[in-house]
Tab-separated table of C-alpha atoms and ligand atoms in Angstrom:
chain	number	residue	atom	x	y	z
U	1249	MET	CA	0.367	0.209	-0.134
U	1250	LEU	CA	2.327	2.592	0.891
U	1251	ALA	CA	5.106	3.024	-1.807
U	1252	THR	CA	2.927	2.172	-4.781
U	1253	ARG	CA	0.246	4.669	-2.970
U	1254	LEU	CA	2.708	7.308	-3.391
U	1255	THR	CA	2.910	7.580	-6.942
U	1256	THR	CA	1.076	8.411	-10.657
U	1257	PHE	CA	-1.728	10.013	-12.653
U	1258	ILE	CA	-1.701	13.556	-13.322
U	1259	SER	CA	-4.714	15.823	-12.511
U	1260	THR	CA	-7.589	16.883	-15.188
U	1261	ARG	CA	-10.435	18.567	-13.434
U	1262	ALA	CA	-10.221	21.725	-11.506
U	1263	VAL	CA	-12.439	22.480	-8.664
U	1264	GLN	CA	-16.262	23.866	-8.895
U	1265	ASN	CA	-16.629	27.220	-8.590
U	1266	THR	CA	-19.523	26.732	-6.357
U	1267	THR	CA	-19.672	28.025	-3.030
U	1268	LEU	CA	-20.332	26.478	-0.017
U	1269	ARG	CA	-21.342	26.807	3.062
U	1270	CYS	CA	-20.304	23.372	5.447
U	1271	ILE	CA	-19.782	22.457	8.719
U	1272	GLY	CA	-18.548	19.536	9.845
U	1273	THR	CA	-20.592	16.572	11.526
U	1274	ARG	CA	-19.969	16.695	14.947
U	1275	ALA	CA	-20.957	13.274	16.683
U	1276	SER	CA	-19.895	12.120	20.497
U	1277	TYR	CA	-16.879	11.374	19.363
U	1278	SER	CA	-15.637	13.483	16.704
U	1279	THR	CA	-14.026	16.950	16.988
U	1280	GLY	CA	-14.392	17.790	12.494
U	1281	PRO	CA	-12.942	21.382	12.467
U	1282	ASP	CA	-15.820	24.151	11.240
U	1283	PHE	CA	-15.143	24.975	7.548
U	1284	THR	CA	-16.717	27.217	4.875
U	1285	VAL	CA	-16.135	26.996	1.127
U	1286	THR	CA	-16.099	30.256	-1.153
U	1287	ASP	CA	-15.223	30.765	-5.247
U	1288	SER	CA	-11.622	32.441	-3.491
U	1289	GLU	CA	-11.298	30.618	0.038
U	1290	ILE	CA	-11.217	28.070	2.330
U	1291	LYS	CA	-11.820	28.858	5.614
U	1292	ILE	CA	-11.019	26.578	8.516
U	1293	ASP	CA	-11.250	26.842	11.924
U	1294	GLY	CA	-11.129	30.822	11.047
U	1295	LYS	CA	-7.404	30.116	9.603
U	1296	ILE	CA	-8.456	31.307	5.671
U	1297	TYR	CA	-6.315	29.136	3.145
U	1298	LYS	CA	-6.352	31.400	-0.810
U	1299	LYS	CA	-7.895	28.697	-3.248
U	1300	ASP	CA	-6.069	28.853	-6.767
U	1301	GLN	CA	-5.100	26.475	-9.292
U	1302	TRP	CA	-4.248	23.847	-7.297
U	1303	THR	CA	-6.899	23.503	-5.041
U	1304	ASN	CA	-8.313	20.277	-5.059
U	1305	VAL	CA	-9.884	19.136	-1.995
U	1306	SER	CA	-13.728	18.772	-1.886
U	1307	PRO	CA	-15.992	19.514	1.088
U	1308	THR	CA	-16.375	15.840	2.087
U	1309	THR	CA	-12.850	15.381	2.893
U	1310	LEU	CA	-12.818	18.898	4.808
U	1311	SER	CA	-15.610	16.900	6.965
U	1312	ARG	CA	-13.208	14.419	7.857
U	1313	VAL	CA	-10.580	16.295	8.902
U	1314	ASN	CA	-9.899	15.979	12.615
U	1315	ARG	CA	-12.260	12.865	13.320
U	1316	LYS	CA	-9.204	11.925	15.922
U	1317	LEU	CA	-10.620	7.917	15.068
U	1318	HIS	CA	-7.002	7.625	16.568
U	1319	LEU	CA	-7.727	9.255	19.569
U	1320	HIS	CA	-11.294	8.040	20.556
U	1321	PRO	CA	-10.207	5.190	23.160
U	1322	GLN	CA	-13.218	2.952	22.226
U	1323	HIS	CA	-12.149	3.102	18.720
U	1324	PRO	CA	-10.135	-0.239	16.648
U	1325	ILE	CA	-7.564	2.364	15.069
U	1326	SER	CA	-7.180	4.102	18.906
U	1327	ILE	CA	-6.750	0.469	20.168
U	1328	ILE	CA	-4.251	-0.583	17.672
U	1329	ARG	CA	-1.960	2.482	18.608
U	1330	GLN	CA	-2.415	1.988	22.143
U	1331	LEU	CA	-0.959	-1.209	22.043
U	1332	ILE	CA	1.367	0.409	19.539
U	1333	GLU	CA	2.910	2.900	21.624
U	1334	SER	CA	2.539	0.368	24.652
U	1335	HIS	CA	4.983	-1.746	22.767
U	1336	PHE	CA	7.538	1.228	22.347
U	1337	HIS	CA	6.877	2.154	25.521
U	1338	ASP	CA	10.010	4.099	25.802
U	1339	PHE	CA	9.194	6.816	22.426
U	1340	LYS	CA	8.155	9.976	22.738
U	1341	THR	CA	4.397	9.882	21.671
U	1342	PHE	CA	3.138	12.763	19.288
U	1343	HIS	CA	-0.939	12.059	18.261
U	1344	ASP	CA	-2.115	15.933	17.969
U	1345	ILE	CA	-0.664	17.594	14.240
U	1346	SER	CA	-2.475	19.098	12.801
U	1347	PRO	CA	-2.788	17.232	8.947
U	1348	ILE	CA	-2.822	21.012	7.335
U	1349	VAL	CA	0.775	20.810	6.775
U	1350	THR	CA	3.286	22.576	3.537
U	1351	THR	CA	3.532	21.265	0.617
U	1352	GLN	CA	7.967	21.322	1.661
U	1353	GLN	CA	7.501	19.988	4.985
U	1354	ASN	CA	4.726	16.891	3.217
U	1355	PHE	CA	7.647	16.468	-0.008
U	1356	ASP	CA	10.568	18.812	0.232
U	1357	ASP	CA	11.579	18.124	3.813
U	1358	LEU	CA	11.872	14.403	2.689
U	1359	LEU	CA	13.487	15.168	-0.425
U	1360	ILE	CA	11.164	14.894	-2.375
U	1361	ALA	CA	12.074	15.883	-6.344
U	1362	LYS	CA	9.949	19.228	-7.367
U	1363	ASP	CA	8.579	17.242	-10.740
U	1364	HIS	CA	8.341	13.256	-8.760
U	1365	VAL	CA	4.580	11.587	-9.505
U	1366	THR	CA	4.023	11.515	-6.254
U	1367	ARG	CA	2.945	15.900	-5.825
U	1368	ASN	CA	0.166	15.322	-8.286
U	1369	ARG	CA	-3.387	16.988	-7.965
U	1370	SER	CA	-4.958	13.329	-8.513
U	1371	ASP	CA	-3.036	11.777	-6.083
U	1372	ASN	CA	-3.178	14.705	-3.188
U	1373	TYR	CA	-5.450	17.077	-1.577
U	1374	TYR	CA	-3.984	20.128	-2.118
U	1375	LEU	CA	-5.835	23.745	-0.251
U	1376	ASN	CA	-3.513	25.900	-2.633
U	1377	GLU	CA	-0.586	25.431	-4.475
U	1378	SER	CA	1.947	25.386	-1.192
U	1379	THR	CA	-0.463	23.952	1.847
U	1380	MET	CA	-1.973	20.216	1.843
U	1381	LEU	CA	-3.836	17.829	3.466
U	1382	ARG	CA	-0.065	16.137	4.727
U	1383	ALA	CA	-0.160	12.206	2.550
U	1384	HIS	CA	1.805	10.723	5.004
U	1385	THR	CA	3.056	11.331	8.786
U	1386	SER	CA	6.462	11.229	7.547
U	1387	ALA	CA	6.083	15.196	6.610
U	1388	HIS	CA	6.203	15.448	10.649
U	1389	GLN	CA	9.463	13.181	11.022
U	1390	LEU	CA	11.179	16.270	10.861
U	1391	GLN	CA	9.974	18.457	13.773
U	1392	GLY	CA	9.967	15.317	15.523
U	1393	MET	CA	13.831	15.156	15.037
U	1394	ARG	CA	13.656	18.957	16.180
U	1395	SER	CA	11.922	17.880	18.352
U	1396	GLY	CA	14.981	16.322	21.031
U	1397	ALA	CA	13.651	12.976	21.541
U	1398	SER	CA	15.514	10.468	19.628
U	1399	LYS	CA	12.571	7.981	19.762
U	1400	PHE	CA	9.518	8.794	19.093
U	1401	LEU	CA	5.827	7.821	17.971
U	1402	ILE	CA	3.869	10.502	15.584
U	1403	SER	CA	-0.202	9.567	14.410
U	1404	GLY	CA	-2.528	10.634	13.125
U	1405	ASP	CA	-5.201	10.853	10.026
U	1406	VAL	CA	-3.696	11.012	6.302
U	1407	PHE	CA	-5.060	11.947	2.895
U	1408	ARG	CA	-4.378	10.642	-0.288
U	1409	ARG	CA	-6.907	10.705	-3.209
U	1410	ASP	CA	-7.331	7.456	-3.979
U	1411	GLU	CA	-9.403	3.918	-6.098
U	1412	ILE	CA	-12.878	3.148	-4.428
U	1413	ASP	CA	-12.663	-0.780	-2.821
U	1414	ALA	CA	-13.186	-2.349	0.530
U	1415	SER	CA	-9.329	-1.205	1.173
U	1416	HIS	CA	-8.980	2.096	0.295
U	1417	TYR	CA	-10.246	5.148	1.894
U	1418	PRO	CA	-9.367	8.886	0.761
U	1419	VAL	CA	-8.994	8.714	4.616
U	1420	PHE	CA	-6.828	7.022	6.822
U	1421	HIS	CA	-3.896	6.994	9.476
U	1422	GLN	CA	-1.032	6.212	10.093
U	1423	MET	CA	2.475	5.829	12.800
U	1424	GLU	CA	5.534	7.311	12.122
U	1425	GLY	CA	8.259	5.817	14.557
U	1426	VAL	CA	11.610	7.508	14.444
U	1427	VAL	CA	14.984	6.285	16.323
U	1428	TYR	CA	18.485	7.526	16.797
U	1429	PHE	CA	21.781	6.815	17.783
U	1430	ASP	CA	25.146	7.785	18.095
U	1431	HIS	CA	26.779	7.263	14.394
U	1432	ASP	CA	29.917	5.906	16.294
U	1433	PRO	CA	30.688	2.152	15.323
U	1434	VAL	CA	31.228	1.220	19.343
U	1435	LYS	CA	28.533	2.851	20.128
U	1436	THR	CA	25.735	2.675	17.873
U	1437	ALA	CA	26.517	-1.364	18.294
U	1438	GLU	CA	25.855	-1.078	21.778
U	1439	GLN	CA	23.295	1.741	22.469
U	1440	VAL	CA	21.507	-0.994	19.750
U	1441	ASN	CA	22.735	-4.380	22.105
U	1442	ALA	CA	21.138	-2.389	25.644
U	1443	ASP	CA	17.726	-2.078	24.123
U	1444	ILE	CA	17.676	-5.693	22.645
U	1445	GLN	CA	18.582	-6.385	26.565
U	1446	MET	CA	16.091	-4.437	27.640
U	1447	GLY	CA	13.362	-7.307	26.331
U	1448	ARG	CA	12.322	-5.061	24.417
U	1449	LEU	CA	13.534	-5.881	21.081
U	1450	LYS	CA	12.960	-9.760	21.774
U	1451	GLU	CA	13.081	-12.048	18.688
U	1452	ALA	CA	9.354	-12.689	17.816
U	1453	GLU	CA	8.996	-16.012	18.330
U	1454	ASN	CA	6.462	-17.827	16.886
U	1455	VAL	CA	6.210	-15.364	13.316
U	1456	LYS	CA	7.237	-17.360	10.261
U	1457	VAL	CA	9.775	-14.531	9.265
U	1458	VAL	CA	10.663	-14.065	5.505
U	1459	ASP	CA	14.036	-12.022	5.139
U	1460	ASP	CA	15.928	-12.289	2.083
U	1461	THR	CA	16.962	-8.820	1.663
U	1462	ILE	CA	20.724	-7.626	1.411
U	1463	ILE	CA	21.984	-4.180	0.957
U	1464	LYS	CA	23.109	-3.698	-2.619
U	1465	PRO	CA	23.187	-1.220	-5.209
U	1466	GLU	CA	19.860	-0.801	-6.214
U	1467	ASN	CA	19.067	-0.794	-2.482
U	1468	PRO	CA	22.157	1.230	-1.596
U	1469	MET	CA	24.296	1.779	1.936
U	1470	GLN	CA	24.672	5.602	2.326
U	1471	ASP	CA	27.934	6.618	1.544
U	1472	ARG	CA	28.451	8.930	5.325
U	1473	HIS	CA	28.338	5.305	7.042
U	1474	THR	CA	29.777	2.241	7.506
U	1475	PRO	CA	28.480	-1.094	7.297
U	1476	GLU	CA	29.596	-1.638	11.088
U	1477	THR	CA	26.521	0.922	12.082
U	1478	LEU	CA	23.857	-0.114	8.737
U	1479	GLU	CA	24.198	-3.481	10.157
U	1480	ALA	CA	23.783	-2.524	13.483
U	1481	VAL	CA	21.064	0.138	12.800
U	1482	ALA	CA	19.028	-1.965	9.991
U	1483	SER	CA	18.612	-5.223	13.045
U	1484	HIS	CA	17.692	-2.439	15.456
U	1485	LEU	CA	14.729	-1.349	12.882
U	1486	LYS	CA	13.877	-5.179	11.938
U	1487	TYR	CA	13.765	-6.472	15.476
U	1488	SER	CA	11.861	-3.632	16.593
U	1489	ILE	CA	9.102	-4.338	13.509
U	1490	ASN	CA	9.528	-8.004	14.160
U	1491	SER	CA	8.729	-7.755	17.754
U	1492	MET	CA	5.842	-5.403	17.365
U	1493	VAL	CA	3.694	-7.485	14.963
U	1494	ARG	CA	4.464	-10.469	17.029
U	1495	LYS	CA	2.474	-8.655	20.378
U	1496	LEU	CA	0.097	-7.295	17.638
U	1497	PHE	CA	-0.161	-10.870	16.432
U	1498	ALA	CA	-0.031	-13.057	19.293
U	1499	ASP	CA	-3.171	-14.449	19.305
U	1500	GLU	CA	-2.951	-15.324	15.542
U	1501	PRO	CA	-1.400	-18.291	14.827
U	1502	ASP	CA	1.524	-19.042	11.855
U	1503	LEU	CA	1.484	-15.764	10.864
U	1504	GLU	CA	4.194	-14.927	8.090
U	1505	VAL	CA	5.494	-11.746	7.610
U	1506	ARG	CA	7.442	-10.903	4.736
U	1507	TRP	CA	10.628	-8.127	4.153
U	1508	ILE	CA	11.289	-6.967	0.314
U	1509	ASP	CA	13.273	-3.936	-0.999
U	1510	ALA	CA	11.653	-0.190	-1.624
U	1511	TYR	CA	11.998	2.792	-2.361
U	1512	PHE	CA	11.857	6.200	-0.511
U	1513	PRO	CA	13.252	9.123	-1.753
U	1514	PHE	CA	13.787	9.805	2.421
U	1515	THR	CA	15.345	6.602	3.420
U	1516	SER	CA	18.406	3.795	1.912
U	1517	PRO	CA	18.493	1.365	2.002
U	1518	SER	CA	14.505	0.976	1.919
U	1519	TRP	CA	12.702	-2.031	2.799
U	1520	GLU	CA	8.473	-2.793	3.139
U	1521	VAL	CA	6.681	-5.150	5.052
U	1522	GLU	CA	3.942	-7.400	4.415
U	1523	ILE	CA	1.804	-9.967	6.338
U	1524	LYS	CA	0.096	-13.443	4.731
U	1525	TYR	CA	-3.451	-12.937	5.744
U	1526	LYS	CA	-5.963	-15.551	4.279
U	1527	GLY	CA	-4.009	-16.408	1.863
U	1528	GLU	CA	-2.685	-13.049	0.642
U	1529	TRP	CA	0.329	-10.690	1.468
U	1530	LEU	CA	-1.274	-7.341	2.530
U	1531	GLU	CA	1.318	-4.809	2.641
U	1532	VAL	CA	1.731	-2.559	6.345
U	1533	LEU	CA	4.713	-1.077	6.444
U	1534	GLY	CA	7.392	0.826	4.831
U	1535	CYS	CA	10.841	1.741	6.024
U	1536	GLY	CA	14.868	2.450	6.344
U	1537	VAL	CA	17.211	3.788	7.018
U	1538	VAL	CA	17.004	7.489	7.260
U	1539	ARG	CA	18.969	9.351	4.641
U	1540	GLN	CA	21.829	11.393	6.502
U	1541	GLU	CA	20.599	15.295	4.730
U	1542	LEU	CA	17.007	15.089	6.732
U	1543	MET	CA	19.751	14.661	9.754
U	1544	ASP	CA	21.665	17.262	8.944
U	1545	GLN	CA	18.841	19.088	8.451
U	1546	ALA	CA	17.206	18.196	12.052
U	1547	GLY	CA	21.312	19.572	13.561
U	1548	LEU	CA	21.943	15.953	13.939
U	1549	HIS	CA	24.933	15.910	12.235
U	1550	ASP	CA	26.931	12.515	14.088
U	1551	LYS	CA	23.878	10.609	14.156
U	1552	ILE	CA	22.341	7.940	12.315
U	1553	GLY	CA	18.385	6.511	12.651
U	1554	HIS	CA	15.877	4.794	10.868
U	1555	ALA	CA	11.664	5.413	10.350
U	1556	PHE	CA	9.063	3.419	9.606
U	1557	GLY	CA	6.019	4.312	8.666
U	1558	LEU	CA	2.890	2.014	9.942
U	1559	GLY	CA	-1.014	1.895	8.279
U	1560	LEU	CA	-3.134	1.132	10.925
U	1561	GLU	CA	-6.430	0.552	8.950
U	1562	ARG	CA	-4.954	-2.434	7.688
U	1563	LEU	CA	-3.585	-3.749	10.917
U	1564	ALA	CA	-6.871	-3.000	12.123
U	1565	MET	CA	-8.915	-4.834	9.314
U	1566	VAL	CA	-6.567	-8.235	10.303
U	1567	LEU	CA	-6.635	-8.053	13.938
U	1568	PHE	CA	-10.667	-6.938	14.528
U	1569	GLY	CA	-11.983	-8.949	11.544
U	1570	ILE	CA	-13.235	-5.488	10.416
U	1571	PRO	CA	-14.402	-6.549	6.116
U	1572	ASP	CA	-14.575	-2.809	5.012
U	1573	ILE	CA	-12.826	0.211	6.067
U	1574	ARG	CA	-15.799	3.073	5.715
U	1575	LEU	CA	-16.313	0.860	8.828
U	1576	PHE	CA	-13.946	2.954	10.733
U	1577	TRP	CA	-16.102	5.832	10.051
U	1578	SER	CA	-19.741	4.723	10.621
U	1579	GLN	CA	-20.608	6.491	13.620
U	1580	ASP	CA	-23.337	3.754	14.353
U	1581	GLU	CA	-23.274	2.910	17.231
U	1582	ARG	CA	-23.647	-0.762	16.640
U	1583	PHE	CA	-19.859	-0.328	15.605
U	1584	ILE	CA	-18.597	1.235	18.785
U	1585	GLN	CA	-20.190	-0.362	21.369
U	1586	GLN	CA	-18.396	-3.916	20.303
U	1587	PHE	CA	-15.343	-2.302	21.200
U	1588	THR	CA	-13.069	-2.325	24.658
U	1589	PRO	CA	-10.705	0.319	25.032
U	1590	GLY	CA	-7.003	-1.871	25.220
U	1591	GLN	CA	-8.579	-5.168	23.487
U	1592	ILE	CA	-8.940	-6.558	20.345
U	1593	GLN	CA	-12.027	-8.111	19.805
U	1594	LYS	CA	-13.290	-9.204	16.120
U	1595	PHE	CA	-16.182	-7.742	14.962
U	1596	GLN	CA	-19.886	-8.949	14.860
U	1597	PRO	CA	-21.479	-7.749	11.680
U	1598	PHE	CA	-24.702	-5.959	12.889
U	1599	SER	CA	-25.850	-5.742	9.320
U	1600	LYS	CA	-25.341	-6.536	5.748
U	1601	PHE	CA	-27.411	-5.392	3.548
U	1602	PRO	CA	-28.215	-6.694	-0.668
U	1603	PRO	CA	-25.550	-5.136	-2.856
U	1604	CYS	CA	-27.221	-2.104	-5.482
U	1605	ILE	CA	-24.931	-2.341	-8.785
U	1606	LYS	CA	-25.499	0.450	-11.088
U	1607	ASP	CA	-23.053	0.562	-14.623
U	1608	ILE	CA	-22.928	3.849	-15.948
U	1609	SER	CA	-20.763	4.515	-18.912
U	1610	PHE	CA	-19.683	7.373	-20.754
U	1611	TRP	CA	-17.292	8.851	-23.817
U	1612	LEU	CA	-14.210	10.008	-22.697
U	1613	PRO	CA	-13.333	14.315	-23.192
U	1614	ASN	CA	-10.756	15.027	-25.674
U	1615	LYS	CA	-8.313	16.181	-22.360
U	1616	SER	CA	-6.220	13.861	-19.996
U	1617	TRP	CA	-8.467	11.389	-18.036
U	1618	GLU	CA	-7.732	10.410	-14.341
U	1619	GLU	CA	-9.822	7.709	-13.151
U	1620	ASN	CA	-8.704	9.269	-8.762
U	1621	ASP	CA	-10.657	12.185	-10.787
U	1622	PHE	CA	-13.716	10.130	-11.539
U	1623	CYS	CA	-13.784	8.436	-8.170
U	1624	GLU	CA	-13.993	11.774	-6.008
U	1625	LEU	CA	-16.176	12.758	-8.010
U	1626	VAL	CA	-18.747	9.083	-7.066
U	1627	ARG	CA	-17.305	10.164	-3.492
U	1628	ASP	CA	-18.673	13.530	-3.631
U	1629	VAL	CA	-21.851	12.316	-5.125
U	1630	ALA	CA	-22.792	9.197	-3.256
U	1631	GLY	CA	-20.603	9.619	-0.131
U	1632	ASP	CA	-19.622	5.961	2.184
U	1633	LEU	CA	-22.958	4.311	0.093
U	1634	VAL	CA	-20.559	3.368	-2.383
U	1635	GLU	CA	-18.790	0.115	-1.367
U	1636	ASN	CA	-16.689	-0.464	-4.801
U	1637	VAL	CA	-15.942	1.400	-8.293
U	1638	GLU	CA	-15.055	-1.141	-11.318
U	1639	LEU	CA	-14.311	-0.465	-14.191
U	1640	ILE	CA	-15.782	-3.082	-16.699
U	1641	ASP	CA	-15.626	-2.044	-20.083
U	1642	ASP	CA	-12.981	1.000	-22.753
U	1643	PHE	CA	-14.390	0.629	-25.960
U	1644	THR	CA	-12.255	2.929	-28.693
U	1645	HIS	CA	-14.521	3.704	-31.366
U	1646	PRO	CA	-12.630	2.480	-34.437
U	1647	LYS	CA	-13.759	5.368	-36.654
U	1648	SER	CA	-13.512	7.920	-34.997
U	1649	ASP	CA	-11.359	7.231	-32.694
U	1650	LYS	CA	-13.152	8.796	-29.349
U	1651	ARG	CA	-12.922	6.437	-25.950
U	1652	SER	CA	-15.800	5.499	-24.111
U	1653	LEU	CA	-15.451	3.885	-20.345
U	1654	CYS	CA	-18.218	1.865	-18.345
U	1655	TYR	CA	-17.902	1.141	-15.010
U	1656	ARG	CA	-20.124	-0.458	-12.226
U	1657	ILE	CA	-21.089	0.981	-9.124
U	1658	LEU	CA	-21.732	-1.139	-6.221
U	1659	TYR	CA	-23.253	0.415	-3.552
U	1660	ARG	CA	-24.458	-1.012	-0.135
U	1661	SER	CA	-25.094	0.636	3.717
U	1662	MET	CA	-23.213	-0.883	5.875
U	1663	ASP	CA	-25.423	-0.073	8.616
U	1664	ARG	CA	-28.865	1.316	7.306
T	450	LIG	N1	6.036	7.460	4.862
T	450	LIG	C1	5.964	6.429	4.357
T	450	LIG	C2	4.296	6.261	2.962
T	450	LIG	O1	3.731	6.423	3.795
T	450	LIG	C3	6.473	5.396	4.628
T	450	LIG	C4	7.513	5.386	5.586
T	450	LIG	C5	7.523	6.204	6.402
T	450	LIG	C6	8.793	4.847	4.555
T	450	LIG	C7	8.879	6.166	6.662
T	450	LIG	C8	9.822	5.124	5.085
T	450	LIG	C9	10.617	5.208	5.979
T	450	LIG	O2	3.819	5.333	2.246
């Protein structure tokens, strides 16, 4: 999920020039912001953002900003966050950093090139050219490193324009972890070993871990590191993650975990971790050794560290047996009442209605076409009633060369 979702597409749809006044909903456990959208500006909790040609955030998405599911003690996303925080018990925690960030924080600070596809409008929610809803909690890595804590966790909601199905939603939650050590062959190893001996980093016992990743030119060691320090930091990262997974999945027998090579502009080497669930490999986190340029920016020239970013919905869906990502946003008491703070309990579906399927086909406009823009339109019009959007036909007229697509939209209410 994590790496692949930071890719592709270029946007075409301009934001509609309508004037809307929307007040974010306030359910018993939500703290949505007040916001106003006009032709020229977006006002959120009293702060004004001037619209420009980058603006593409919709009122539906703004209504989700700051619902803070990860802070409601009874919510599965929060239960997972707390279990992870208790595993990394000596980490400083940040869970209330605003999701409205600058593009500098979301991209530039993380060495993401100006022309990188991950900046595309069709993948992100921009308030304007320089302000956006964060696409990942890595946007706060630098802030955390500057806080003086050498071990910290940042949790929060993140926003990405995306396809529509049971495991994709434009808002989800991530948890970022960063740890750094003195960059010195003896000291690094000492600090890593001290952590391992503390027992916190005990090797996962019942989890079958497959890891045949090796340091190679395609996923290299950084020039400023030495093989010894890299080895120590990478093993700290791997022990930390494997033991956390083991703790979370203590009651799931025969769990399989695998490490694979990955690429992120802000770490090297980089990896992803996948968990085998119901016969399929699910990506649950991206991680790596922090690029030294980032450490420098934080004034940590003589330190070496690792970072990881976990997707909380994926973990919660597996652990709690929650079949559809929309359920996390349900305001139906029958959802939230099933859960107890600090405990993992299997979700009992409270209603399952038959789906209602409608096909829609249309000719494409002459300008370029982005599927994410269509999905965004569907979400704006039909909201959480839509469970799945799937392309079922793609036709190009032999004479006129005009292209037509047919999408199948599956509607199903989660609670009514
Ligand atoms: N931010 C990355 C993502 O969302 C995950 C990541 C975090 C990768 C930290 C490396 C280090 O895809």
